[in-house]
PDB file of C-alpha atoms in Angstrom:
ATOM      1  CA  MET A1419      10.272 -16.627   7.945  1.00  0.00           C
ATOM      2  CA  ARG A1420      10.128 -13.434   5.787  1.00  0.00           C
ATOM      3  CA  GLN A1421      11.790 -10.437   7.708  1.00  0.00           C
ATOM      4  CA  VAL A1422      10.703  -6.848   7.644  1.00  0.00           C
ATOM      5  CA  THR A1423      12.343  -3.343   8.345  1.00  0.00           C
ATOM      6  CA  ALA A1424      10.994  -1.168  10.302  1.00  0.00           C
ATOM      7  CA  CYS A1425      11.210   2.529   9.214  1.00  0.00           C
ATOM      8  CA  PHE A1426       9.490   5.652  10.723  1.00  0.00           C
ATOM      9  CA  ILE A1427       6.492   7.405  11.546  1.00  0.00           C
ATOM     10  CA  ARG A1428       5.521   9.162  14.703  1.00  0.00           C
ATOM     11  CA  VAL A1429       2.396  11.349  13.390  1.00  0.00           C
ATOM     12  CA  ASN A1430       1.235  12.378  17.141  1.00  0.00           C
ATOM     13  CA  PRO A1431       3.380  11.925  19.907  1.00  0.00           C
ATOM     14  CA  ALA A1432       0.565  10.928  22.295  1.00  0.00           C
ATOM     15  CA  LYS A1433      -0.322   8.557  19.683  1.00  0.00           C
ATOM     16  CA  PRO A1434       2.621   7.310  17.690  1.00  0.00           C
ATOM     17  CA  PHE A1435       2.437   5.107  14.361  1.00  0.00           C
ATOM     18  CA  TYR A1436       4.763   2.960  13.772  1.00  0.00           C
ATOM     19  CA  TYR A1437       5.498   1.067  10.012  1.00  0.00           C
ATOM     20  CA  LEU A1438       7.497  -1.901   8.448  1.00  0.00           C
ATOM     21  CA  THR A1439       9.110  -2.199   4.966  1.00  0.00           C
ATOM     22  CA  LEU A1440       7.922  -5.030   3.280  1.00  0.00           C
ATOM     23  CA  PRO A1441      10.248  -7.606   2.862  1.00  0.00           C
ATOM     24  CA  HIS A1442      13.298  -7.530   0.799  1.00  0.00           C
ATOM     25  CA  ILE A1443      13.249 -10.450  -1.874  1.00  0.00           C
ATOM     26  CA  GLN A1444      15.999 -11.246  -4.028  1.00  0.00           C
ATOM     27  CA  GLY A1445      17.980  -8.180  -3.012  1.00  0.00           C
ATOM     28  CA  ARG A1446      15.392  -6.000  -3.941  1.00  0.00           C
ATOM     29  CA  PHE A1447      12.466  -4.117  -2.491  1.00  0.00           C
ATOM     30  CA  PRO A1448       9.185  -6.029  -3.987  1.00  0.00           C
ATOM     31  CA  ALA A1449       7.054  -3.480  -6.709  1.00  0.00           C
ATOM     32  CA  VAL A1450       4.355  -2.709  -4.110  1.00  0.00           C
ATOM     33  CA  LEU A1451       7.425  -0.458  -2.670  1.00  0.00           C
ATOM     34  CA  ARG A1452       7.281   1.513  -5.895  1.00  0.00           C
ATOM     35  CA  GLY A1453       4.412   3.169  -4.898  1.00  0.00           C
ATOM     36  CA  PHE A1454       1.598   0.110  -5.763  1.00  0.00           C
ATOM     37  CA  ALA A1455       0.247  -0.313  -2.286  1.00  0.00           C
ATOM     38  CA  PRO A1456      -1.588   2.167  -0.046  1.00  0.00           C
ATOM     39  CA  PRO A1457       0.132   4.080   1.916  1.00  0.00           C
ATOM     40  CA  LEU A1458       3.167   3.635   0.285  1.00  0.00           C
ATOM     41  CA  GLY A1459       4.016  -0.015   0.750  1.00  0.00           C
ATOM     42  CA  LEU A1460       4.358   1.009   4.060  1.00  0.00           C
ATOM     43  CA  VAL A1461       2.383  -1.925   6.814  1.00  0.00           C
ATOM     44  CA  PRO A1462       0.936   0.010  10.293  1.00  0.00           C
ATOM     45  CA  LEU A1463       2.414  -1.765  13.176  1.00  0.00           C
ATOM     46  CA  PRO A1464       0.590  -2.179  16.644  1.00  0.00           C
ATOM     47  CA  VAL A1465       4.242  -2.465  18.980  1.00  0.00           C
ATOM     48  CA  PRO A1466       6.815   0.280  18.930  1.00  0.00           C
ATOM     49  CA  PHE A1467       9.785  -0.008  16.625  1.00  0.00           C
ATOM     50  CA  MET A1468      12.858   1.883  16.156  1.00  0.00           C
ATOM     51  CA  ARG A1469      13.947   2.951  12.700  1.00  0.00           C
ATOM     52  CA  GLY A1470      16.002   0.187  11.145  1.00  0.00           C
ATOM     53  CA  ASP A1471      15.282  -2.704  13.240  1.00  0.00           C
ATOM     54  CA  VAL A1472      14.616  -6.155  11.677  1.00  0.00           C
ATOM     55  CA  VAL A1473      11.947  -8.565  13.007  1.00  0.00           C
ATOM     56  CA  SER A1474      10.084 -11.498  12.155  1.00  0.00           C
ATOM     57  CA  ASP A1475       6.879 -10.181  10.090  1.00  0.00           C
ATOM     58  CA  ALA A1476       5.036 -13.042  12.161  1.00  0.00           C
ATOM     59  CA  ALA A1477       3.287 -11.433  14.647  1.00  0.00           C
ATOM     60  CA  THR A1478       3.659  -7.789  13.042  1.00  0.00           C
ATOM     61  CA  VAL A1479       2.485  -7.904   9.576  1.00  0.00           C
ATOM     62  CA  GLN A1480      -1.054 -10.061   7.968  1.00  0.00           C
ATOM     63  CA  ASN A1481      -0.108 -12.078   5.900  1.00  0.00           C
ATOM     64  CA  ARG A1482      -1.206  -9.985   2.593  1.00  0.00           C
ATOM     65  CA  ARG A1483      -1.610 -11.934   0.026  1.00  0.00           C
ATOM     66  CA  SER A1484       0.025 -11.105  -3.559  1.00  0.00           C
ATOM     67  CA  ILE A1485      -2.149 -10.488  -7.093  1.00  0.00           C
ATOM     68  CA  LEU A1486      -0.450 -10.264 -10.528  1.00  0.00           C
ATOM     69  CA  VAL A1487      -2.289  -8.318 -13.258  1.00  0.00           C
ATOM     70  CA  ILE A1488      -1.147  -8.678 -16.238  1.00  0.00           C
ATOM     71  CA  ASP A1489      -3.518  -6.437 -18.770  1.00  0.00           C
ATOM     72  CA  ASP A1490      -2.186  -4.691 -21.799  1.00  0.00           C
ATOM     73  CA  GLU A1491      -5.150  -1.711 -20.711  1.00  0.00           C
ATOM     74  CA  PRO A1492      -3.870   0.927 -18.259  1.00  0.00           C
ATOM     75  CA  HIS A1493      -7.281   2.134 -16.779  1.00  0.00           C
ATOM     76  CA  ILE A1494      -8.113  -2.137 -16.402  1.00  0.00           C
ATOM     77  CA  ARG A1495      -4.680  -2.175 -14.392  1.00  0.00           C
ATOM     78  CA  ARG A1496      -5.023   0.711 -12.391  1.00  0.00           C
ATOM     79  CA  VAL A1497      -8.463  -0.012 -11.353  1.00  0.00           C
ATOM     80  CA  LEU A1498      -7.546  -3.038 -10.321  1.00  0.00           C
ATOM     81  CA  GLU A1499      -4.520  -1.505  -8.518  1.00  0.00           C
ATOM     82  CA  VAL A1500      -6.301   0.814  -6.477  1.00  0.00           C
ATOM     83  CA  ALA A1501      -9.597  -1.676  -5.855  1.00  0.00           C
ATOM     84  CA  LEU A1502      -7.604  -4.766  -4.723  1.00  0.00           C
ATOM     85  CA  ASN A1503      -5.021  -2.285  -2.525  1.00  0.00           C
ATOM     86  CA  SER A1504      -8.228  -1.142  -0.766  1.00  0.00           C
ATOM     87  CA  LYS A1505      -9.372  -4.589   0.176  1.00  0.00           C
ATOM     88  CA  GLY A1506      -5.669  -5.453   1.589  1.00  0.00           C
ATOM     89  CA  PHE A1507      -3.902  -6.372  -1.167  1.00  0.00           C
ATOM     90  CA  ASP A1508      -0.137  -6.208  -2.543  1.00  0.00           C
ATOM     91  CA  VAL A1509      -0.568  -5.821  -6.229  1.00  0.00           C
ATOM     92  CA  ILE A1510       2.407  -6.351  -9.037  1.00  0.00           C
ATOM     93  CA  THR A1511       1.131  -5.186 -12.811  1.00  0.00           C
ATOM     94  CA  ALA A1512       2.663  -5.628 -16.257  1.00  0.00           C
ATOM     95  CA  PRO A1513       1.229  -4.905 -19.573  1.00  0.00           C
ATOM     96  CA  ASN A1514       1.599  -7.637 -21.567  1.00  0.00           C
ATOM     97  CA  GLY A1515       2.469 -11.170 -20.938  1.00  0.00           C
ATOM     98  CA  ILE A1516       6.494 -10.832 -20.929  1.00  0.00           C
ATOM     99  CA  GLU A1517       6.339  -8.527 -18.255  1.00  0.00           C
ATOM    100  CA  GLY A1518       4.460 -10.478 -16.815  1.00  0.00           C
ATOM    101  CA  LEU A1519       6.009 -14.011 -16.532  1.00  0.00           C
ATOM    102  CA  LYS A1520       9.323 -11.603 -15.674  1.00  0.00           C
ATOM    103  CA  GLU A1521       7.032 -10.847 -12.407  1.00  0.00           C
ATOM    104  CA  ILE A1522       5.614 -13.649 -11.365  1.00  0.00           C
ATOM    105  CA  LYS A1523       9.359 -15.203 -11.696  1.00  0.00           C
ATOM    106  CA  ARG A1524      10.770 -11.861  -9.469  1.00  0.00           C
ATOM    107  CA  ASP A1525       8.208 -11.813  -7.017  1.00  0.00           C
ATOM    108  CA  HIS A1526       6.246 -14.825  -4.943  1.00  0.00           C
ATOM    109  CA  VAL A1527       2.489 -13.847  -6.290  1.00  0.00           C
ATOM    110  CA  ASP A1528      -0.581 -15.751  -4.997  1.00  0.00           C
ATOM    111  CA  LEU A1529      -2.843 -15.042  -8.169  1.00  0.00           C
ATOM    112  CA  VAL A1530      -2.740 -13.961 -11.734  1.00  0.00           C
ATOM    113  CA  VAL A1531      -5.028 -11.518 -13.023  1.00  0.00           C
ATOM    114  CA  LEU A1532      -4.463 -12.630 -17.249  1.00  0.00           C
ATOM    115  CA  ASP A1533      -5.827 -10.964 -19.777  1.00  0.00           C
ATOM    116  CA  LEU A1534      -5.984 -12.421 -23.133  1.00  0.00           C
ATOM    117  CA  MET A1535      -5.660 -10.027 -25.995  1.00  0.00           C
ATOM    118  CA  MET A1536      -2.508  -8.325 -25.317  1.00  0.00           C
ATOM    119  CA  PRO A1537       0.616  -6.995 -27.686  1.00  0.00           C
ATOM    120  CA  VAL A1538       3.890  -9.431 -27.535  1.00  0.00           C
ATOM    121  CA  ALA A1539       2.540 -12.288 -25.736  1.00  0.00           C
ATOM    122  CA  GLY A1540      -1.126 -12.707 -25.290  1.00  0.00           C
ATOM    123  CA  GLY A1541      -2.953 -14.559 -22.747  1.00  0.00           C
ATOM    124  CA  LEU A1542      -2.709 -17.879 -23.711  1.00  0.00           C
ATOM    125  CA  GLU A1543       0.339 -18.053 -24.449  1.00  0.00           C
ATOM    126  CA  THR A1544       1.709 -16.446 -20.824  1.00  0.00           C
ATOM    127  CA  LEU A1545      -1.519 -18.916 -19.096  1.00  0.00           C
ATOM    128  CA  SER A1546       0.826 -21.741 -21.118  1.00  0.00           C
ATOM    129  CA  ARG A1547       4.072 -20.524 -19.913  1.00  0.00           C
ATOM    130  CA  ILE A1548       2.980 -20.098 -16.157  1.00  0.00           C
ATOM    131  CA  ARG A1549       1.248 -23.634 -15.748  1.00  0.00           C
ATOM    132  CA  ALA A1550       4.450 -25.517 -17.525  1.00  0.00           C
ATOM    133  CA  ASN A1551       6.670 -23.701 -15.101  1.00  0.00           C
ATOM    134  CA  PRO A1552       7.043 -26.642 -12.624  1.00  0.00           C
ATOM    135  CA  ILE A1553       6.979 -23.517  -9.051  1.00  0.00           C
ATOM    136  CA  HIS A1554       4.199 -21.500 -10.200  1.00  0.00           C
ATOM    137  CA  SER A1555       1.842 -24.609 -12.225  1.00  0.00           C
ATOM    138  CA  LYS A1556      -0.821 -24.630  -9.448  1.00  0.00           C
ATOM    139  CA  THR A1557      -1.126 -20.646  -9.172  1.00  0.00           C
ATOM    140  CA  PRO A1558      -4.555 -19.273  -9.414  1.00  0.00           C
ATOM    141  CA  VAL A1559      -5.304 -17.890 -12.652  1.00  0.00           C
ATOM    142  CA  ILE A1560      -8.504 -15.158 -13.655  1.00  0.00           C
ATOM    143  CA  ILE A1561      -8.889 -14.356 -16.910  1.00  0.00           C
ATOM    144  CA  LEU A1562     -10.544 -11.600 -17.851  1.00  0.00           C
ATOM    145  CA  THR A1563     -10.506 -10.461 -20.935  1.00  0.00           C
ATOM    146  CA  GLY A1564     -13.103  -9.008 -23.697  1.00  0.00           C
ATOM    147  CA  LYS A1565     -13.415 -12.130 -25.465  1.00  0.00           C
ATOM    148  CA  GLY A1566     -16.601 -14.067 -24.381  1.00  0.00           C
ATOM    149  CA  GLN A1567     -16.518 -16.412 -27.054  1.00  0.00           C
ATOM    150  CA  ASP A1568     -17.062 -20.096 -25.886  1.00  0.00           C
ATOM    151  CA  ALA A1569     -13.908 -21.006 -27.635  1.00  0.00           C
ATOM    152  CA  ASP A1570     -11.881 -18.661 -26.044  1.00  0.00           C
ATOM    153  CA  ARG A1571     -13.899 -19.990 -22.100  1.00  0.00           C
ATOM    154  CA  GLU A1572     -13.516 -23.408 -22.969  1.00  0.00           C
ATOM    155  CA  CYS A1573      -9.699 -23.106 -24.153  1.00  0.00           C
ATOM    156  CA  ALA A1574      -8.738 -21.179 -20.959  1.00  0.00           C
ATOM    157  CA  LEU A1575     -10.430 -23.764 -18.982  1.00  0.00           C
ATOM    158  CA  ALA A1576      -8.088 -26.435 -20.693  1.00  0.00           C
ATOM    159  CA  GLU A1577      -5.300 -25.119 -19.856  1.00  0.00           C
ATOM    160  CA  GLY A1578      -5.928 -25.406 -16.280  1.00  0.00           C
ATOM    161  CA  VAL A1579      -8.268 -21.070 -15.340  1.00  0.00           C
ATOM    162  CA  ASN A1580      -9.800 -20.457 -11.808  1.00  0.00           C
ATOM    163  CA  ASP A1581     -12.176 -18.541 -13.206  1.00  0.00           C
ATOM    164  CA  PHE A1582     -13.100 -16.805 -16.506  1.00  0.00           C
ATOM    165  CA  ILE A1583     -15.014 -13.250 -16.273  1.00  0.00           C
ATOM    166  CA  THR A1584     -15.647 -11.178 -19.248  1.00  0.00           C
ATOM    167  CA  LYS A1585     -15.204  -7.425 -19.450  1.00  0.00           C
ATOM    168  CA  PRO A1586     -16.924  -5.189 -18.508  1.00  0.00           C
ATOM    169  CA  PHE A1587     -16.977  -6.427 -15.083  1.00  0.00           C
ATOM    170  CA  SER A1588     -17.512  -5.982 -11.273  1.00  0.00           C
ATOM    171  CA  PRO A1589     -14.375  -4.801  -9.428  1.00  0.00           C
ATOM    172  CA  LYS A1590     -16.323  -5.875  -6.392  1.00  0.00           C
ATOM    173  CA  LYS A1591     -17.735  -9.573  -8.385  1.00  0.00           C
ATOM    174  CA  LEU A1592     -13.640 -10.098  -8.771  1.00  0.00           C
ATOM    175  CA  ILE A1593     -12.712  -9.052  -5.813  1.00  0.00           C
ATOM    176  CA  ALA A1594     -15.248 -11.466  -3.974  1.00  0.00           C
ATOM    177  CA  ARG A1595     -14.092 -14.157  -6.718  1.00  0.00           C
ATOM    178  CA  ILE A1596     -10.275 -13.592  -5.974  1.00  0.00           C
ATOM    179  CA  GLU A1597     -10.977 -13.747  -1.968  1.00  0.00           C
ATOM    180  CA  ASP A1598     -13.108 -17.117  -2.828  1.00  0.00           C
ATOM    181  CA  ILE A1599     -10.479 -18.505  -4.720  1.00  0.00           C
ATOM    182  CA  LEU A1600      -7.087 -17.408  -2.461  1.00  0.00           C
ATOM    183  CA  ARG A1601      -9.084 -19.277   0.623  1.00  0.00           C
ATOM    184  CA  ASP A1602     -10.395 -22.647  -1.394  1.00  0.00           C
ATOM    185  CA  ALA A1603      -5.832 -23.042  -2.172  1.00  0.00           C
TER     186      ALA A1603
END
């Protein structure tokens, strides 16, 4: 059972709004509290709490799914971050495979969106390292890449990816595919 900590906000005395911060993970706030999830990583509560109250999230916070986006293109990361946040997902981003592997070890991730062509550690290397880790080996992965050759697709599918989407892409279609995969997981 996760715990969350209540914090302020009363926007209108007639209609108080209370928020909870998302859970501490391994002694630190998850990436969503670094400004990645609107509104600033806070989740609205239907009932009043005092600032600093620690409560179980089972009855108060919806089960938000966490998506890790690993892509070296900042504009792709930002587009996906905004689109996924608007659909209620928590989003963690990483600019390369090495940073992505650090994030997946640090935070719980429900699905990874992974580019193939990146500096430092490419997508296939990152994918094989995710699959080699028994804790994360079953984490769904969607490849999102500008490399659309059959050989790349076959190699990724052989590594166990859940889908292979080429750029340019439709964020709506990608989100629909993410929702389908998470529903089936």
